[in-house]
PDB file of C-alpha atoms in Angstrom:
ATOM      1  CA  MET A   1       0.353  -7.852  -3.465  1.00  0.00           C
ATOM      2  CA  SER A   2      -2.309  -5.195  -3.306  1.00  0.00           C
ATOM      3  CA  ARG A   3      -2.335  -2.979  -0.229  1.00  0.00           C
ATOM      4  CA  ASP A   4      -5.559  -1.197  -1.183  1.00  0.00           C
ATOM      5  CA  THR A   5      -8.290  -3.809  -0.958  1.00  0.00           C
ATOM      6  CA  ASP A   6     -11.634  -2.704   0.422  1.00  0.00           C
ATOM      7  CA  LEU A   7     -12.248  -3.398   4.070  1.00  0.00           C
ATOM      8  CA  GLN A   8     -14.565  -6.303   4.642  1.00  0.00           C
ATOM      9  CA  ALA A   9     -15.762  -7.914   7.824  1.00  0.00           C
ATOM     10  CA  ALA A  10     -13.394 -10.642   8.959  1.00  0.00           C
ATOM     11  CA  PRO A  11     -14.688 -13.998  10.127  1.00  0.00           C
ATOM     12  CA  ALA A  12     -15.961 -13.946  13.679  1.00  0.00           C
ATOM     13  CA  ALA A  13     -13.258 -14.276  16.339  1.00  0.00           C
ATOM     14  CA  SER A  14     -13.674 -15.196  19.959  1.00  0.00           C
ATOM     15  CA  VAL A  15     -14.349 -12.392  22.420  1.00  0.00           C
ATOM     16  CA  ARG A  16     -11.084 -11.360  24.063  1.00  0.00           C
ATOM     17  CA  GLU A  17     -10.263  -9.729  27.346  1.00  0.00           C
ATOM     18  CA  VAL A  18      -9.650  -5.984  27.224  1.00  0.00           C
ATOM     19  CA  PHE A  19      -6.058  -5.096  28.067  1.00  0.00           C
ATOM     20  CA  GLU A  20      -5.602  -2.749  31.032  1.00  0.00           C
ATOM     21  CA  PRO A  21      -4.769   0.073  31.417  1.00  0.00           C
ATOM     22  CA  ASN A  22      -6.356   1.518  28.314  1.00  0.00           C
ATOM     23  CA  VAL A  23      -7.872   4.716  26.958  1.00  0.00           C
ATOM     24  CA  ALA A  24     -11.136   4.734  24.990  1.00  0.00           C
ATOM     25  CA  LEU A  25     -10.606   6.668  21.752  1.00  0.00           C
ATOM     26  CA  PHE A  26     -12.477   6.493  18.440  1.00  0.00           C
ATOM     27  CA  GLY A  27     -14.363   3.405  19.607  1.00  0.00           C
ATOM     28  CA  LEU A  28     -11.151   1.511  20.417  1.00  0.00           C
ATOM     29  CA  ASN A  29      -9.567   0.586  23.742  1.00  0.00           C
ATOM     30  CA  ILE A  30      -5.972   1.705  23.183  1.00  0.00           C
ATOM     31  CA  ALA A  31      -3.339   0.428  25.610  1.00  0.00           C
ATOM     32  CA  ALA A  32      -2.069   3.226  27.851  1.00  0.00           C
ATOM     33  CA  VAL A  33       1.450   1.959  28.494  1.00  0.00           C
ATOM     34  CA  PRO A  34       4.886   3.224  27.433  1.00  0.00           C
ATOM     35  CA  PHE A  35       6.863   1.405  24.772  1.00  0.00           C
ATOM     36  CA  GLU A  36       9.146  -0.421  27.223  1.00  0.00           C
ATOM     37  CA  THR A  37       6.166  -1.849  29.110  1.00  0.00           C
ATOM     38  CA  ALA A  38       4.521  -2.928  25.855  1.00  0.00           C
ATOM     39  CA  VAL A  39       7.652  -4.848  24.840  1.00  0.00           C
ATOM     40  CA  GLU A  40       7.860  -6.528  28.237  1.00  0.00           C
ATOM     41  CA  VAL A  41       4.183  -7.556  28.226  1.00  0.00           C
ATOM     42  CA  LEU A  42       4.344  -8.841  24.644  1.00  0.00           C
ATOM     43  CA  THR A  43       7.567 -10.766  25.252  1.00  0.00           C
ATOM     44  CA  GLN A  44       5.883 -12.593  28.126  1.00  0.00           C
ATOM     45  CA  THR A  45       2.669 -13.147  26.153  1.00  0.00           C
ATOM     46  CA  ALA A  46       4.595 -14.688  23.256  1.00  0.00           C
ATOM     47  CA  MET A  47       5.547 -17.584  25.549  1.00  0.00           C
ATOM     48  CA  LEU A  48       1.928 -18.656  26.120  1.00  0.00           C
ATOM     49  CA  ARG A  49       0.834 -21.971  24.635  1.00  0.00           C
ATOM     50  CA  ASP A  50      -2.879 -22.265  25.299  1.00  0.00           C
ATOM     51  CA  GLY A  51      -4.377 -22.980  21.893  1.00  0.00           C
ATOM     52  CA  ARG A  52      -4.554 -19.514  20.366  1.00  0.00           C
ATOM     53  CA  SER A  53      -2.384 -16.569  19.353  1.00  0.00           C
ATOM     54  CA  ARG A  54      -2.875 -13.094  20.780  1.00  0.00           C
ATOM     55  CA  ILE A  55      -3.429 -10.395  18.152  1.00  0.00           C
ATOM     56  CA  VAL A  56      -1.585  -7.068  18.189  1.00  0.00           C
ATOM     57  CA  VAL A  57      -2.740  -4.115  16.076  1.00  0.00           C
ATOM     58  CA  THR A  58      -1.226  -0.630  15.935  1.00  0.00           C
ATOM     59  CA  PRO A  59      -3.892   1.878  14.853  1.00  0.00           C
ATOM     60  CA  ASN A  60      -2.739   5.027  13.096  1.00  0.00           C
ATOM     61  CA  VAL A  61      -4.679   7.821  11.388  1.00  0.00           C
ATOM     62  CA  ASP A  62      -5.188   5.761   8.236  1.00  0.00           C
ATOM     63  CA  HIS A  63      -6.660   2.912  10.291  1.00  0.00           C
ATOM     64  CA  ILE A  64      -9.021   5.239  12.186  1.00  0.00           C
ATOM     65  CA  VAL A  65     -10.268   6.782   8.934  1.00  0.00           C
ATOM     66  CA  ARG A  66     -10.873   3.406   7.289  1.00  0.00           C
ATOM     67  CA  LEU A  67     -12.519   1.880  10.342  1.00  0.00           C
ATOM     68  CA  ASP A  68     -14.896   4.839  10.559  1.00  0.00           C
ATOM     69  CA  THR A  69     -16.600   3.715   7.355  1.00  0.00           C
ATOM     70  CA  GLN A  70     -16.565  -0.022   8.136  1.00  0.00           C
ATOM     71  CA  PRO A  71     -18.428  -0.664  11.415  1.00  0.00           C
ATOM     72  CA  GLU A  72     -18.520  -4.444  10.976  1.00  0.00           C
ATOM     73  CA  PHE A  73     -14.778  -4.665  10.476  1.00  0.00           C
ATOM     74  CA  LYS A  74     -14.241  -2.207  13.325  1.00  0.00           C
ATOM     75  CA  ARG A  75     -16.048  -4.555  15.704  1.00  0.00           C
ATOM     76  CA  GLU A  76     -13.546  -7.260  14.794  1.00  0.00           C
ATOM     77  CA  TYR A  77     -10.541  -4.919  14.895  1.00  0.00           C
ATOM     78  CA  ARG A  78     -11.364  -3.652  18.373  1.00  0.00           C
ATOM     79  CA  ASN A  79     -11.395  -7.259  19.629  1.00  0.00           C
ATOM     80  CA  ALA A  80      -7.636  -7.551  19.137  1.00  0.00           C
ATOM     81  CA  ASP A  81      -5.859  -8.474  22.360  1.00  0.00           C
ATOM     82  CA  PHE A  82      -3.538  -5.473  22.226  1.00  0.00           C
ATOM     83  CA  LEU A  83      -4.137  -2.123  20.525  1.00  0.00           C
ATOM     84  CA  PHE A  84      -1.246   0.347  20.581  1.00  0.00           C
ATOM     85  CA  ALA A  85      -1.254   3.889  19.190  1.00  0.00           C
ATOM     86  CA  ASP A  86       1.070   4.069  16.198  1.00  0.00           C
ATOM     87  CA  GLY A  87       0.492   7.651  15.041  1.00  0.00           C
ATOM     88  CA  MET A  88       1.385  10.918  16.765  1.00  0.00           C
ATOM     89  CA  PRO A  89      -1.996  12.473  15.836  1.00  0.00           C
ATOM     90  CA  ILE A  90      -3.643   9.794  17.984  1.00  0.00           C
ATOM     91  CA  ILE A  91      -1.392  10.768  20.886  1.00  0.00           C
ATOM     92  CA  TRP A  92      -2.292  14.443  20.359  1.00  0.00           C
ATOM     93  CA  ALA A  93      -5.997  13.572  20.212  1.00  0.00           C
ATOM     94  CA  SER A  94      -5.742  11.649  23.488  1.00  0.00           C
ATOM     95  CA  ARG A  95      -4.309  14.758  25.152  1.00  0.00           C
ATOM     96  CA  LEU A  96      -6.951  16.990  23.603  1.00  0.00           C
ATOM     97  CA  PHE A  97      -9.714  14.767  24.973  1.00  0.00           C
ATOM     98  CA  GLY A  98      -8.150  14.651  28.441  1.00  0.00           C
ATOM     99  CA  LYS A  99      -7.122  11.001  28.148  1.00  0.00           C
ATOM    100  CA  PRO A 100      -3.392  11.273  27.499  1.00  0.00           C
ATOM    101  CA  LEU A 101      -1.548   8.228  26.216  1.00  0.00           C
ATOM    102  CA  PRO A 102       2.085   7.824  27.360  1.00  0.00           C
ATOM    103  CA  GLY A 103       3.427   7.796  23.793  1.00  0.00           C
ATOM    104  CA  ARG A 104       3.607   5.906  20.510  1.00  0.00           C
ATOM    105  CA  VAL A 105       4.054   2.156  20.328  1.00  0.00           C
ATOM    106  CA  THR A 106       4.685   1.563  16.643  1.00  0.00           C
ATOM    107  CA  GLY A 107       4.843  -1.661  14.708  1.00  0.00           C
ATOM    108  CA  ALA A 108       8.126  -0.498  13.190  1.00  0.00           C
ATOM    109  CA  ASP A 109       9.614  -0.290  16.700  1.00  0.00           C
ATOM    110  CA  LEU A 110       7.953  -3.403  18.151  1.00  0.00           C
ATOM    111  CA  LEU A 111       9.276  -5.720  15.446  1.00  0.00           C
ATOM    112  CA  PRO A 112      13.005  -5.145  16.072  1.00  0.00           C
ATOM    113  CA  ALA A 113      12.598  -5.005  19.850  1.00  0.00           C
ATOM    114  CA  LEU A 114      10.755  -8.331  19.969  1.00  0.00           C
ATOM    115  CA  CYS A 115      13.094  -9.957  17.450  1.00  0.00           C
ATOM    116  CA  ASP A 116      16.116  -8.917  19.517  1.00  0.00           C
ATOM    117  CA  ASN A 117      14.514 -10.507  22.581  1.00  0.00           C
ATOM    118  CA  ALA A 118      13.614 -13.628  20.591  1.00  0.00           C
ATOM    119  CA  ARG A 119      17.113 -14.221  19.272  1.00  0.00           C
ATOM    120  CA  ALA A 120      18.569 -13.708  22.756  1.00  0.00           C
ATOM    121  CA  SER A 121      16.237 -16.358  24.175  1.00  0.00           C
ATOM    122  CA  GLY A 122      16.253 -18.771  21.225  1.00  0.00           C
ATOM    123  CA  ARG A 123      12.616 -18.234  20.274  1.00  0.00           C
ATOM    124  CA  LYS A 124      11.181 -18.606  16.790  1.00  0.00           C
ATOM    125  CA  ALA A 125       9.625 -16.023  14.452  1.00  0.00           C
ATOM    126  CA  VAL A 126       7.646 -16.186  11.218  1.00  0.00           C
ATOM    127  CA  PHE A 127       7.255 -13.268   8.815  1.00  0.00           C
ATOM    128  CA  VAL A 128       4.213 -13.314   6.534  1.00  0.00           C
ATOM    129  CA  GLY A 129       4.604 -10.577   3.968  1.00  0.00           C
ATOM    130  CA  GLY A 130       6.741  -9.054   1.263  1.00  0.00           C
ATOM    131  CA  ARG A 131       6.275  -9.347  -2.476  1.00  0.00           C
ATOM    132  CA  PRO A 132       7.113 -12.242  -4.803  1.00  0.00           C
ATOM    133  CA  GLY A 133      10.700 -11.872  -5.941  1.00  0.00           C
ATOM    134  CA  GLN A 134      11.847 -10.229  -2.689  1.00  0.00           C
ATOM    135  CA  GLU A 135      12.677 -13.488  -0.911  1.00  0.00           C
ATOM    136  CA  ALA A 136      16.466 -13.183  -1.127  1.00  0.00           C
ATOM    137  CA  GLN A 137      16.529  -9.466  -0.318  1.00  0.00           C
ATOM    138  CA  LEU A 138      14.243  -9.807   2.699  1.00  0.00           C
ATOM    139  CA  THR A 139      15.970 -12.926   4.027  1.00  0.00           C
ATOM    140  CA  GLU A 140      19.401 -11.330   3.710  1.00  0.00           C
ATOM    141  CA  GLY A 141      18.240  -8.068   5.285  1.00  0.00           C
ATOM    142  CA  LEU A 142      16.507  -9.748   8.224  1.00  0.00           C
ATOM    143  CA  SER A 143      19.473 -12.097   8.806  1.00  0.00           C
ATOM    144  CA  ARG A 144      21.828  -9.131   8.819  1.00  0.00           C
ATOM    145  CA  ARG A 145      19.630  -7.133  11.200  1.00  0.00           C
ATOM    146  CA  PHE A 146      18.903 -10.073  13.540  1.00  0.00           C
ATOM    147  CA  PRO A 147      21.891 -12.434  13.398  1.00  0.00           C
ATOM    148  CA  GLY A 148      21.086 -15.784  14.931  1.00  0.00           C
ATOM    149  CA  LEU A 149      17.302 -15.313  14.875  1.00  0.00           C
ATOM    150  CA  ASP A 150      15.433 -18.509  14.019  1.00  0.00           C
ATOM    151  CA  PHE A 151      12.914 -17.277  11.460  1.00  0.00           C
ATOM    152  CA  THR A 152      10.905 -18.355   8.439  1.00  0.00           C
ATOM    153  CA  LEU A 153       9.729 -16.016   5.677  1.00  0.00           C
ATOM    154  CA  LEU A 154       6.454 -16.731   3.882  1.00  0.00           C
ATOM    155  CA  ILE A 155       5.625 -14.459   0.941  1.00  0.00           C
ATOM    156  CA  PRO A 156       2.054 -14.628  -0.418  1.00  0.00           C
ATOM    157  CA  SER A 157       1.158 -14.149  -4.052  1.00  0.00           C
ATOM    158  CA  MET A 158      -0.014 -10.861  -5.521  1.00  0.00           C
ATOM    159  CA  THR A 159      -3.596 -12.188  -5.497  1.00  0.00           C
ATOM    160  CA  PHE A 160      -3.513 -13.240  -1.840  1.00  0.00           C
ATOM    161  CA  ASP A 161      -6.944 -13.625  -0.234  1.00  0.00           C
ATOM    162  CA  PRO A 162      -6.639 -13.707   3.587  1.00  0.00           C
ATOM    163  CA  THR A 163      -9.539 -16.132   4.004  1.00  0.00           C
ATOM    164  CA  GLY A 164      -9.196 -17.976   0.694  1.00  0.00           C
ATOM    165  CA  ALA A 165      -7.281 -21.143  -0.121  1.00  0.00           C
ATOM    166  CA  GLU A 166      -3.889 -19.427  -0.021  1.00  0.00           C
ATOM    167  CA  GLY A 167      -4.657 -17.799   3.314  1.00  0.00           C
ATOM    168  CA  GLN A 168      -5.605 -21.193   4.713  1.00  0.00           C
ATOM    169  CA  ASP A 169      -2.454 -22.793   3.320  1.00  0.00           C
ATOM    170  CA  ILE A 170      -0.205 -20.160   4.881  1.00  0.00           C
ATOM    171  CA  ALA A 171      -2.031 -20.548   8.200  1.00  0.00           C
ATOM    172  CA  GLN A 172      -1.408 -24.282   8.077  1.00  0.00           C
ATOM    173  CA  ARG A 173       2.307 -23.743   7.395  1.00  0.00           C
ATOM    174  CA  VAL A 174       2.587 -21.253  10.246  1.00  0.00           C
ATOM    175  CA  ARG A 175       0.713 -23.594  12.579  1.00  0.00           C
ATOM    176  CA  ALA A 176       3.154 -26.416  11.778  1.00  0.00           C
ATOM    177  CA  LEU A 177       6.115 -24.154  12.600  1.00  0.00           C
ATOM    178  CA  ALA A 178       4.563 -23.225  15.991  1.00  0.00           C
ATOM    179  CA  PRO A 179       6.443 -19.896  16.264  1.00  0.00           C
ATOM    180  CA  ASP A 180       6.455 -17.567  19.232  1.00  0.00           C
ATOM    181  CA  LEU A 181       6.148 -14.460  17.031  1.00  0.00           C
ATOM    182  CA  ILE A 182       4.129 -14.136  13.835  1.00  0.00           C
ATOM    183  CA  PHE A 183       4.709 -10.810  12.082  1.00  0.00           C
ATOM    184  CA  VAL A 184       1.906 -10.238   9.584  1.00  0.00           C
ATOM    185  CA  CYS A 185       3.143  -7.618   7.134  1.00  0.00           C
ATOM    186  CA  LEU A 186       0.441  -7.487   4.470  1.00  0.00           C
ATOM    187  CA  GLY A 187      -0.900  -3.970   4.934  1.00  0.00           C
ATOM    188  CA  MET A 188      -4.278  -3.076   6.342  1.00  0.00           C
ATOM    189  CA  PRO A 189      -6.842  -4.695   6.092  1.00  0.00           C
ATOM    190  CA  LYS A 190      -5.374  -7.943   4.747  1.00  0.00           C
ATOM    191  CA  GLN A 191      -3.081  -8.491   7.715  1.00  0.00           C
ATOM    192  CA  GLU A 192      -5.826  -7.949  10.286  1.00  0.00           C
ATOM    193  CA  ARG A 193      -8.310 -10.107   8.393  1.00  0.00           C
ATOM    194  CA  TRP A 194      -5.818 -12.970   8.176  1.00  0.00           C
ATOM    195  CA  ALA A 195      -4.847 -12.694  11.838  1.00  0.00           C
ATOM    196  CA  MET A 196      -8.486 -12.578  12.975  1.00  0.00           C
ATOM    197  CA  ALA A 197      -9.359 -15.593  10.846  1.00  0.00           C
ATOM    198  CA  TYR A 198      -6.591 -17.862  12.115  1.00  0.00           C
ATOM    199  CA  ALA A 199      -5.389 -16.686  15.537  1.00  0.00           C
ATOM    200  CA  ASP A 200      -7.679 -19.150  17.290  1.00  0.00           C
ATOM    201  CA  THR A 201      -6.201 -22.041  15.294  1.00  0.00           C
ATOM    202  CA  MET A 202      -2.603 -21.436  16.390  1.00  0.00           C
ATOM    203  CA  PRO A 203      -0.928 -23.195  19.330  1.00  0.00           C
ATOM    204  CA  GLY A 204      -0.013 -19.881  20.964  1.00  0.00           C
ATOM    205  CA  GLY A 205       2.342 -16.918  20.663  1.00  0.00           C
ATOM    206  CA  LEU A 206       1.677 -13.513  19.157  1.00  0.00           C
ATOM    207  CA  MET A 207       0.317 -12.333  15.817  1.00  0.00           C
ATOM    208  CA  LEU A 208       1.495  -8.773  15.187  1.00  0.00           C
ATOM    209  CA  CYS A 209      -0.071  -6.800  12.328  1.00  0.00           C
ATOM    210  CA  VAL A 210       2.796  -4.455  11.492  1.00  0.00           C
ATOM    211  CA  GLY A 211       2.601  -3.515   7.801  1.00  0.00           C
ATOM    212  CA  ALA A 212       5.800  -2.054   6.368  1.00  0.00           C
ATOM    213  CA  ALA A 213       7.832  -2.889   9.493  1.00  0.00           C
ATOM    214  CA  ILE A 214       9.404  -5.851   7.715  1.00  0.00           C
ATOM    215  CA  GLU A 215      10.814  -3.573   5.010  1.00  0.00           C
ATOM    216  CA  PHE A 216      12.201  -1.149   7.585  1.00  0.00           C
ATOM    217  CA  ALA A 217      13.845  -4.000   9.507  1.00  0.00           C
ATOM    218  CA  ALA A 218      15.336  -5.529   6.347  1.00  0.00           C
ATOM    219  CA  GLY A 219      16.761  -2.175   5.252  1.00  0.00           C
ATOM    220  CA  MET A 220      14.582  -1.957   2.148  1.00  0.00           C
ATOM    221  CA  GLN A 221      12.957   1.281   3.323  1.00  0.00           C
ATOM    222  CA  LYS A 222      14.360   4.006   5.536  1.00  0.00           C
ATOM    223  CA  ARG A 223      12.374   5.397   8.430  1.00  0.00           C
ATOM    224  CA  ALA A 224      12.022   9.117   8.899  1.00  0.00           C
ATOM    225  CA  PRO A 225      14.578  10.837  11.152  1.00  0.00           C
ATOM    226  CA  LYS A 226      13.776  10.719  14.864  1.00  0.00           C
ATOM    227  CA  TRP A 227      12.848  14.398  14.966  1.00  0.00           C
ATOM    228  CA  MET A 228      10.214  13.833  12.275  1.00  0.00           C
ATOM    229  CA  GLN A 229       8.823  10.863  14.197  1.00  0.00           C
ATOM    230  CA  ARG A 230       8.613  12.919  17.399  1.00  0.00           C
ATOM    231  CA  THR A 231       6.933  15.887  15.722  1.00  0.00           C
ATOM    232  CA  GLY A 232       4.364  13.846  13.817  1.00  0.00           C
ATOM    233  CA  SER A 233       5.769  14.741  10.402  1.00  0.00           C
ATOM    234  CA  GLU A 234       6.828  11.235   9.429  1.00  0.00           C
ATOM    235  CA  TRP A 235       4.035  11.259   6.850  1.00  0.00           C
ATOM    236  CA  MET A 236       5.906  13.872   4.785  1.00  0.00           C
ATOM    237  CA  TYR A 237       8.972  11.639   4.671  1.00  0.00           C
ATOM    238  CA  ARG A 238       6.899   8.677   3.505  1.00  0.00           C
ATOM    239  CA  ILE A 239       5.292  10.743   0.733  1.00  0.00           C
ATOM    240  CA  LEU A 240       8.730  11.775  -0.483  1.00  0.00           C
ATOM    241  CA  GLN A 241       9.860   8.147  -0.435  1.00  0.00           C
ATOM    242  CA  ASN A 242       6.849   6.790  -2.310  1.00  0.00           C
ATOM    243  CA  PRO A 243       4.714   9.631  -3.731  1.00  0.00           C
ATOM    244  CA  GLY A 244       2.790   7.436  -6.152  1.00  0.00           C
ATOM    245  CA  ARG A 245       1.358   5.265  -3.378  1.00  0.00           C
ATOM    246  CA  MET A 246       1.277   7.607  -0.400  1.00  0.00           C
ATOM    247  CA  TRP A 247       0.096  11.019  -1.617  1.00  0.00           C
ATOM    248  CA  ARG A 248      -3.599  10.181  -1.725  1.00  0.00           C
ATOM    249  CA  ARG A 249      -3.534   8.389   1.626  1.00  0.00           C
ATOM    250  CA  TYR A 250      -1.969  11.295   3.494  1.00  0.00           C
ATOM    251  CA  LEU A 251      -3.177  14.327   1.553  1.00  0.00           C
ATOM    252  CA  VAL A 252      -6.728  13.261   0.680  1.00  0.00           C
ATOM    253  CA  ASP A 253      -8.081  10.296   2.634  1.00  0.00           C
ATOM    254  CA  ASP A 254      -6.535  11.017   6.030  1.00  0.00           C
ATOM    255  CA  ARG A 255      -7.959  14.555   6.164  1.00  0.00           C
ATOM    256  CA  ARG A 256     -11.179  12.897   7.326  1.00  0.00           C
ATOM    257  CA  PHE A 257      -9.459  12.340  10.667  1.00  0.00           C
ATOM    258  CA  ILE A 258     -10.165  15.983  11.565  1.00  0.00           C
ATOM    259  CA  GLY A 259     -13.898  15.414  11.190  1.00  0.00           C
ATOM    260  CA  ILE A 260     -13.695  12.195  13.223  1.00  0.00           C
ATOM    261  CA  CYS A 261     -11.956  14.101  16.037  1.00  0.00           C
ATOM    262  CA  TRP A 262     -14.594  16.829  15.923  1.00  0.00           C
ATOM    263  CA  ARG A 263     -17.350  14.251  16.123  1.00  0.00           C
ATOM    264  CA  GLN A 264     -15.776  12.579  19.145  1.00  0.00           C
ATOM    265  CA  TRP A 265     -15.270  15.974  20.798  1.00  0.00           C
ATOM    266  CA  ARG A 266     -18.996  16.653  20.528  1.00  0.00           C
ATOM    267  CA  GLU A 267     -20.105  13.242  21.807  1.00  0.00           C
ATOM    268  CA  PRO A 268     -21.550  13.196  25.336  1.00  0.00           C
ATOM    269  CA  GLY A 269     -18.952  11.842  27.696  1.00  0.00           C
ATOM    270  CA  ARG A 270     -16.499  11.550  24.773  1.00  0.00           C
ATOM    271  CA  GLU A 271     -16.574   7.778  25.142  1.00  0.00           C
TER     272      GLU A 271
END
């Protein structure tokens, strides 16, 4: 499944309440809460059954750079119910601009924390992601990591279109399962586009756009050591793990983040 599709505007979603407290950065309202609070709030939100799912996105440098060139998609992205800072450079930028965020809230950390809570309380999860042929490996890895968790794995085809026939079919299957947690692990922007298109058709729960988190949880990829995560050098570890896919993202495309920071620094009021 391609992770490098061009960003396109997702179908219109309903206007959502802005989570508080938040910090305005790069045109997004990023939740200003520590990780433990985020997990608590999301665990409670997952229990809601009011005719729609709440969307969770975790912007990192790559997201900020892509969104900067796609204003229509950015308007949809910023309407997610919860936006948490995934990357350390975003935390550093918040401090530089005098709007310090408490710390990172990453998709790779949210997924296991919420799954542990779900299996303890008997709640249901669905994972949408992975690649064809990985079914057994992902199912075994997730079962080993979260013994007793009631979950379903749905793996789209390599030609998956979030708003096409296959996207609709997967949404229908998820809707029938009525899970509390929907982990959308398709890579940006496919995961966000799919979540935005179908969140309002779900009975409730959470839709979390968390990319490679499923592979970390299943033991198919290793995360960087804690010291690299704390110092913002996790990107080097990911390049070493997958140089063919990651070198351009981190060494070429994401350099534009410096210019985006400079532009925000010069803006009156800095948002």
